[in-house]
mmCIF file of C-alpha atoms in Angstrom:
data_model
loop_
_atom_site.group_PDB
_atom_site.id
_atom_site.type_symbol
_atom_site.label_atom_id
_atom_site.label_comp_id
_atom_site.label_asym_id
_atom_site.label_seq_id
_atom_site.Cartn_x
_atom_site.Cartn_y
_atom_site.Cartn_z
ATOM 1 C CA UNK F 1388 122.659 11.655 92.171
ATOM 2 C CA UNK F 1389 123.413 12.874 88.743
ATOM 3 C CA UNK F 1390 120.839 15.530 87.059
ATOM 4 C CA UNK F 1391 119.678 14.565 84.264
ATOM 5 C CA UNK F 1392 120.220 17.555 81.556
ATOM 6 C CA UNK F 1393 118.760 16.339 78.387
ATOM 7 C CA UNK F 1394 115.426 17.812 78.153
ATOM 8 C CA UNK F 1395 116.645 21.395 80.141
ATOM 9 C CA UNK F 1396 116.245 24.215 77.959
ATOM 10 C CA UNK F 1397 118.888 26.561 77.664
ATOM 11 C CA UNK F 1398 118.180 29.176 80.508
ATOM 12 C CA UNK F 1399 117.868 25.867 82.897
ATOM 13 C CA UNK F 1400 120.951 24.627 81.345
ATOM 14 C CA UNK F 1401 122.925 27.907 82.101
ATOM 15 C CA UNK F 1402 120.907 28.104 85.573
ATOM 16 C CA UNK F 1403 122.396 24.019 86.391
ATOM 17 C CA UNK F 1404 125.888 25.045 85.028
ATOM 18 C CA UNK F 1405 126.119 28.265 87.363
ATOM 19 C CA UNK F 1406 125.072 25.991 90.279
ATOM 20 C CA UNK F 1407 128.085 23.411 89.875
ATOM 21 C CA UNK F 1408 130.538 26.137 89.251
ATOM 22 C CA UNK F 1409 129.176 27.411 92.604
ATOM 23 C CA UNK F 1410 129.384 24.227 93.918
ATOM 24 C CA UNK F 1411 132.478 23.694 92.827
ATOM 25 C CA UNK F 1412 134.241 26.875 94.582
ATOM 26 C CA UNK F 1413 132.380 26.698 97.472
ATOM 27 C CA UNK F 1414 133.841 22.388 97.974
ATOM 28 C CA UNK F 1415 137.380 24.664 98.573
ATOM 29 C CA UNK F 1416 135.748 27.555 101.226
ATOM 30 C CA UNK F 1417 135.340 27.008 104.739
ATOM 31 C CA UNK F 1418 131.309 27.334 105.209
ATOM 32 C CA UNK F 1419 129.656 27.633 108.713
ATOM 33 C CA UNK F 1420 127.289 23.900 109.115
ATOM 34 C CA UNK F 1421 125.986 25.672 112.343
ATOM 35 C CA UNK F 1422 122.233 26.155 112.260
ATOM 36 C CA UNK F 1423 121.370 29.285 114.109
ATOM 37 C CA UNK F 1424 119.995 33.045 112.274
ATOM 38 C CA UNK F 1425 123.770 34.296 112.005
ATOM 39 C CA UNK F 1426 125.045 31.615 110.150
ATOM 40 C CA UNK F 1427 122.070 31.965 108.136
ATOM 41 C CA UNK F 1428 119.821 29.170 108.611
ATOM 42 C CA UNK F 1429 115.724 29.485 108.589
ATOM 43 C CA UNK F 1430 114.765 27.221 111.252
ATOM 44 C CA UNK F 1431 110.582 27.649 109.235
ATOM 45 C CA UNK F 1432 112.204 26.104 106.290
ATOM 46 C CA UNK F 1433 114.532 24.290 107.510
ATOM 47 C CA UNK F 1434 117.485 25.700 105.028
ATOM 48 C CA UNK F 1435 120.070 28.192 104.735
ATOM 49 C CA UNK F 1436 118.938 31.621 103.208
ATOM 50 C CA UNK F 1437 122.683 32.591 102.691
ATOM 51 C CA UNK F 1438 126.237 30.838 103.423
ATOM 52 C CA UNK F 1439 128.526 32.453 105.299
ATOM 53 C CA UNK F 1440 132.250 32.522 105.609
ATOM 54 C CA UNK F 1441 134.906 32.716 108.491
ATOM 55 C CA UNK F 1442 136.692 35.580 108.295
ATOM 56 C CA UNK F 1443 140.516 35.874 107.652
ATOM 57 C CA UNK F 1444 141.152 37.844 104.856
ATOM 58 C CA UNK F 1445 141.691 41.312 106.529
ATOM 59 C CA UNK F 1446 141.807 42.862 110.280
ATOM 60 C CA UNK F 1447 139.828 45.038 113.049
ATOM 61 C CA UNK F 1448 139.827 47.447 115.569
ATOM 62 C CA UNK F 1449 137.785 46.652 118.681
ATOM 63 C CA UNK F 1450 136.908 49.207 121.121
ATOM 64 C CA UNK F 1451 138.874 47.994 124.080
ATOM 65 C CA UNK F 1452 135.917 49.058 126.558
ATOM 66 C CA UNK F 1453 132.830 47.503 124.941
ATOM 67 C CA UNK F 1454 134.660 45.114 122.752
ATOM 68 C CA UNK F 1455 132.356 46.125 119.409
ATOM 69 C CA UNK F 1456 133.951 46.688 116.533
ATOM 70 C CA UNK F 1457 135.034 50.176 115.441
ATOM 71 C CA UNK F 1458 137.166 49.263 111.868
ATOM 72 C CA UNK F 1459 136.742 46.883 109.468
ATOM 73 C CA UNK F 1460 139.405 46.346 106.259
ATOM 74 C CA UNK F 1461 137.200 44.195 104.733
ATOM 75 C CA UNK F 1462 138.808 43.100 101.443
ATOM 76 C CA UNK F 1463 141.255 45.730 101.038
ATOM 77 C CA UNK F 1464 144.081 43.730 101.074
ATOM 78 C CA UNK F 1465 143.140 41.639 97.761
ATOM 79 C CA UNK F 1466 141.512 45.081 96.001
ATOM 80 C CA UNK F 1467 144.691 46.918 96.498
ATOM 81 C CA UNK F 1468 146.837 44.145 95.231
ATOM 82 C CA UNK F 1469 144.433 43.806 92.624
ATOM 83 C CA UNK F 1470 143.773 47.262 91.333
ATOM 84 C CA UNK F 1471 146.611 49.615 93.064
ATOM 85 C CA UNK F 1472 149.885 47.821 93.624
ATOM 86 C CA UNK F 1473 152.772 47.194 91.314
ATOM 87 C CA UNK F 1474 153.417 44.877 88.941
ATOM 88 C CA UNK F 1475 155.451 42.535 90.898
ATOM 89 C CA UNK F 1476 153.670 42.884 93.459
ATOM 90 C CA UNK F 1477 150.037 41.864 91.504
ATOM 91 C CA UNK F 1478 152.419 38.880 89.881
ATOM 92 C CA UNK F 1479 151.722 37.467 93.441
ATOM 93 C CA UNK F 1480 148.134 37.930 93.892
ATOM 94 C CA UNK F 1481 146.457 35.407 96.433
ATOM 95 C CA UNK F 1482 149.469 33.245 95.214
ATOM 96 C CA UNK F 1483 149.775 29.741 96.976
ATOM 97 C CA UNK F 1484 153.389 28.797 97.677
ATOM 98 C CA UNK F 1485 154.702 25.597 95.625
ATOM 99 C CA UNK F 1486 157.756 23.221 94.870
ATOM 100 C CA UNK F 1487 161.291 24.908 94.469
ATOM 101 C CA UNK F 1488 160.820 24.474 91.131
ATOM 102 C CA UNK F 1489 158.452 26.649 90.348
ATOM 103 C CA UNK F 1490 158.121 30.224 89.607
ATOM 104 C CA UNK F 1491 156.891 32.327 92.688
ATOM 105 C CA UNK F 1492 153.971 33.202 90.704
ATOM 106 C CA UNK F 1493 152.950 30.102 89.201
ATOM 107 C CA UNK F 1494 150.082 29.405 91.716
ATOM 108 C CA UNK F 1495 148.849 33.029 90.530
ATOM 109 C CA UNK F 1496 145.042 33.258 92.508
ATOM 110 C CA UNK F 1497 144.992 29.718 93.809
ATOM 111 C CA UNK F 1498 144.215 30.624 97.480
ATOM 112 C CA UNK F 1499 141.598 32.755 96.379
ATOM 113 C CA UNK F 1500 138.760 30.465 97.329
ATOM 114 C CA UNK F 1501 140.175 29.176 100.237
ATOM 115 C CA UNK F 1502 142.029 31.621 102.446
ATOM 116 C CA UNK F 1503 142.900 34.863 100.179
ATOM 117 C CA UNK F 1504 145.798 37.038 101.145
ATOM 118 C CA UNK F 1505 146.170 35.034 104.175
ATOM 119 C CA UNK F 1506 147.366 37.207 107.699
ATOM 120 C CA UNK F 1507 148.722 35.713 109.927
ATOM 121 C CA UNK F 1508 150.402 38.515 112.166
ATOM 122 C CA UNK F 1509 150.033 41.756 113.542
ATOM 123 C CA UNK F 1510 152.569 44.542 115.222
ATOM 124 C CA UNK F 1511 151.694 47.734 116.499
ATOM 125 C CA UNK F 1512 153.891 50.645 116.926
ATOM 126 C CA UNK F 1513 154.146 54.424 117.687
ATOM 127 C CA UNK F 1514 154.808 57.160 115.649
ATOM 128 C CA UNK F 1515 154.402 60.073 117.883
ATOM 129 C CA UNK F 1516 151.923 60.217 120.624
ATOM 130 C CA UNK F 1517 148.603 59.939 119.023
ATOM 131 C CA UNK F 1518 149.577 58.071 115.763
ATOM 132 C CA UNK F 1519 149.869 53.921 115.773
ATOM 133 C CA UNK F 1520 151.716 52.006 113.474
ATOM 134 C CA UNK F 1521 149.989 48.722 112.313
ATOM 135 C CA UNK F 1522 151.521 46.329 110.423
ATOM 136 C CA UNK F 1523 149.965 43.089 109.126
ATOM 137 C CA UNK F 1524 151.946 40.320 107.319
ATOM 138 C CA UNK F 1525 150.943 37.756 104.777
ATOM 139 C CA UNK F 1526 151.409 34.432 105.585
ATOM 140 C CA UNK F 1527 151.820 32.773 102.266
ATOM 141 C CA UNK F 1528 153.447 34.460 99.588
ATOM 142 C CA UNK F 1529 154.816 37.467 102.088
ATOM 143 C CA UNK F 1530 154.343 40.638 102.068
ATOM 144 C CA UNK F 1531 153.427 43.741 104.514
ATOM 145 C CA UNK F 1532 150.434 45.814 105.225
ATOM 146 C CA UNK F 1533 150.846 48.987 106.333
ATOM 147 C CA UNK F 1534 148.345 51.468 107.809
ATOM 148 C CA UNK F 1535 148.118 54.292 110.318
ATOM 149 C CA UNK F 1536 145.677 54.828 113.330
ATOM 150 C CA UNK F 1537 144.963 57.656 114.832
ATOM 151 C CA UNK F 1538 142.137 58.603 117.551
ATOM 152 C CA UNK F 1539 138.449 58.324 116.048
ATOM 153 C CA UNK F 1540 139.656 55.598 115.261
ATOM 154 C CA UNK F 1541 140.891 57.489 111.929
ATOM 155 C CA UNK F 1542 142.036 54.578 109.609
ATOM 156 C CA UNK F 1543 144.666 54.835 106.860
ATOM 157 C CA UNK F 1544 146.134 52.456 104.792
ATOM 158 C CA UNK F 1545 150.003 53.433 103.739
ATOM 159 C CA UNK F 1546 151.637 51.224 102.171
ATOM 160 C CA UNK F 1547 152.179 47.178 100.984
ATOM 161 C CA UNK F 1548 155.688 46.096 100.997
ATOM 162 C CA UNK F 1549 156.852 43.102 99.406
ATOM 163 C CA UNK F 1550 160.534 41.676 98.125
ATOM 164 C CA UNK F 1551 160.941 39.011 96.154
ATOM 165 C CA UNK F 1552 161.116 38.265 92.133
ATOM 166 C CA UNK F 1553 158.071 36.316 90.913
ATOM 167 C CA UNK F 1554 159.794 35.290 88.014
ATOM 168 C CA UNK F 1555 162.530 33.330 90.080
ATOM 169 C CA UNK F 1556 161.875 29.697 91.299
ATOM 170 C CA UNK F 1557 161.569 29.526 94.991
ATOM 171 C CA UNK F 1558 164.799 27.495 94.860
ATOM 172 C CA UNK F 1559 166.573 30.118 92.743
ATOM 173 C CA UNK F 1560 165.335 32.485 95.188
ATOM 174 C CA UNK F 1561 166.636 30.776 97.775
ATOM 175 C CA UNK F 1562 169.617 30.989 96.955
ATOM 176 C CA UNK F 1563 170.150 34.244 96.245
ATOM 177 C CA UNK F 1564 171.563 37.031 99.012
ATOM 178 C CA UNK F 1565 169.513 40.167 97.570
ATOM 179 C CA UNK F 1566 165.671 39.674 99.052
ATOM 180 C CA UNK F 1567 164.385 37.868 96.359
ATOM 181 C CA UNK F 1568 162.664 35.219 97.642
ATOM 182 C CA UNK F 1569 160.804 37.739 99.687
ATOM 183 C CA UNK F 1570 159.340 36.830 103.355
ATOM 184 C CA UNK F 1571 157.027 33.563 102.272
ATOM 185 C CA UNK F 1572 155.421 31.751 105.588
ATOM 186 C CA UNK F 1573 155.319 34.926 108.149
ATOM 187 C CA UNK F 1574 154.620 33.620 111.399
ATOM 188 C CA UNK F 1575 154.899 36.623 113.773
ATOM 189 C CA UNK F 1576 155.928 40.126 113.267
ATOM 190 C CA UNK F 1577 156.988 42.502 116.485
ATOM 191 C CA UNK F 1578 158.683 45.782 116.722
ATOM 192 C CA UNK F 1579 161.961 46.113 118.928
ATOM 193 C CA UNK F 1580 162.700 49.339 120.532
ATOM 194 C CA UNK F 1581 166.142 50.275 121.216
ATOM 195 C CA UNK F 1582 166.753 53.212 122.488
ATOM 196 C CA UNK F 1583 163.653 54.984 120.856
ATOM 197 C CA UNK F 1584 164.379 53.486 116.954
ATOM 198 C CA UNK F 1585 161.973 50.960 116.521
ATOM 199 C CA UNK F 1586 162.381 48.548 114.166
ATOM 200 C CA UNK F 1587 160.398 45.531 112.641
ATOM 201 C CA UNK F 1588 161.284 42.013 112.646
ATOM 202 C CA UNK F 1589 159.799 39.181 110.892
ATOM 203 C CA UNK F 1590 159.732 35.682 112.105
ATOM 204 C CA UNK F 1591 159.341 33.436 109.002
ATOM 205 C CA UNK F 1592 159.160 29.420 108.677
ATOM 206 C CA UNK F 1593 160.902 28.281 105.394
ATOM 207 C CA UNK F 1594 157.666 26.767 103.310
#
């Protein structure tokens, strides 16, 4: 049913206007319908005192022995492309892949509301005997994650590594032999050792 908005004053108008935008944004996220306290439904009133979300957007450490969780990223990977990355890489923020005619950045933000920076895979390797190597891929636009773990767990974040030329169509990119169309639709990631070098593949589906 339609509200009728004629005789709202302005605060109510501003009030109804925040609500469809909200609306709006959350038609494209993936809410939780189930009615228990974590999801946050009130079984006295019979509503939902907040919405919640399925995760997705970053990673964690479990401990292995009591399986709660020791390390959160929560949403570092869209602040630091946000705020702290370069500007080819920020060109590609939360960017949704489209036709080979268009730029790479063209869909600038448009998985935002609906899945973010995306990960889809995780490698771990070694870098001495107490330090891990974690690596987590995008798996939209492409791009790398990198962070160190050491015992604690002691968390840092290194690095985000991503080829590719935002201002080249995907097709252009394509065909090029020089990285430019980056690592788009990361499937799996896994070190290979050989002979103590390790070294990272990617396993990619053409999108």
């Amino acid at each position: 049913m339609a509200t009728d908005t004629t005789a709202l004053n302005e605060e109510e108008m501003t009030f109804v206007a925040h609500c469809t935008f909200l609306f709006l944004l959350a038609g494209r996220l993936r809410l939780s319908k189930l009615k228990t306290g974590t999801d946050g439904w009130d079984g006295a009133s019979q509503g939902y005192d907040y919405a919640t979300t399925f995760g997705g957007r970053g990673f964690s450490i479990l401990d292995a022995d009591t399986m709660t969780r020791v390390y959160d990223s929560g949403d570092w990977f869209e602040r630091h492309i946000a705020e702290g990355a370069l500007d080819t890489e920020r060109a590609m923020f939360n960017t949704q892949v489209g036709s080979d005619s268009q730029p790479q950045s063209q869909l600038f933000d448009q998985a935002s509301p609906e899945f973010g920076p995306s990960p889809s895979a995780i490698a771990v390797g070694s870098a001495g005997d107490s330090v891990r190597v974690v690596v987590i891929s995008n798996g939209v636009a492409g791009g790398l994650y990198v962070y160190s773990v050491s015992s604690g767990p002691s968390v840092q974040f290194e690095s985000h590594l991503r080829r590719g030329t935002p201002g080249l169509t995907w097709a252009d990119s394509y065909a090029r032999e020089d990285g430019s169309v980056g690592e788009p639709g990361v499937t799996d990631l896994l070190f290979i050792d050989d002979q103590g070098q390790q070294t990272l593949v990617a396993v990619c589906v053409c999108v």
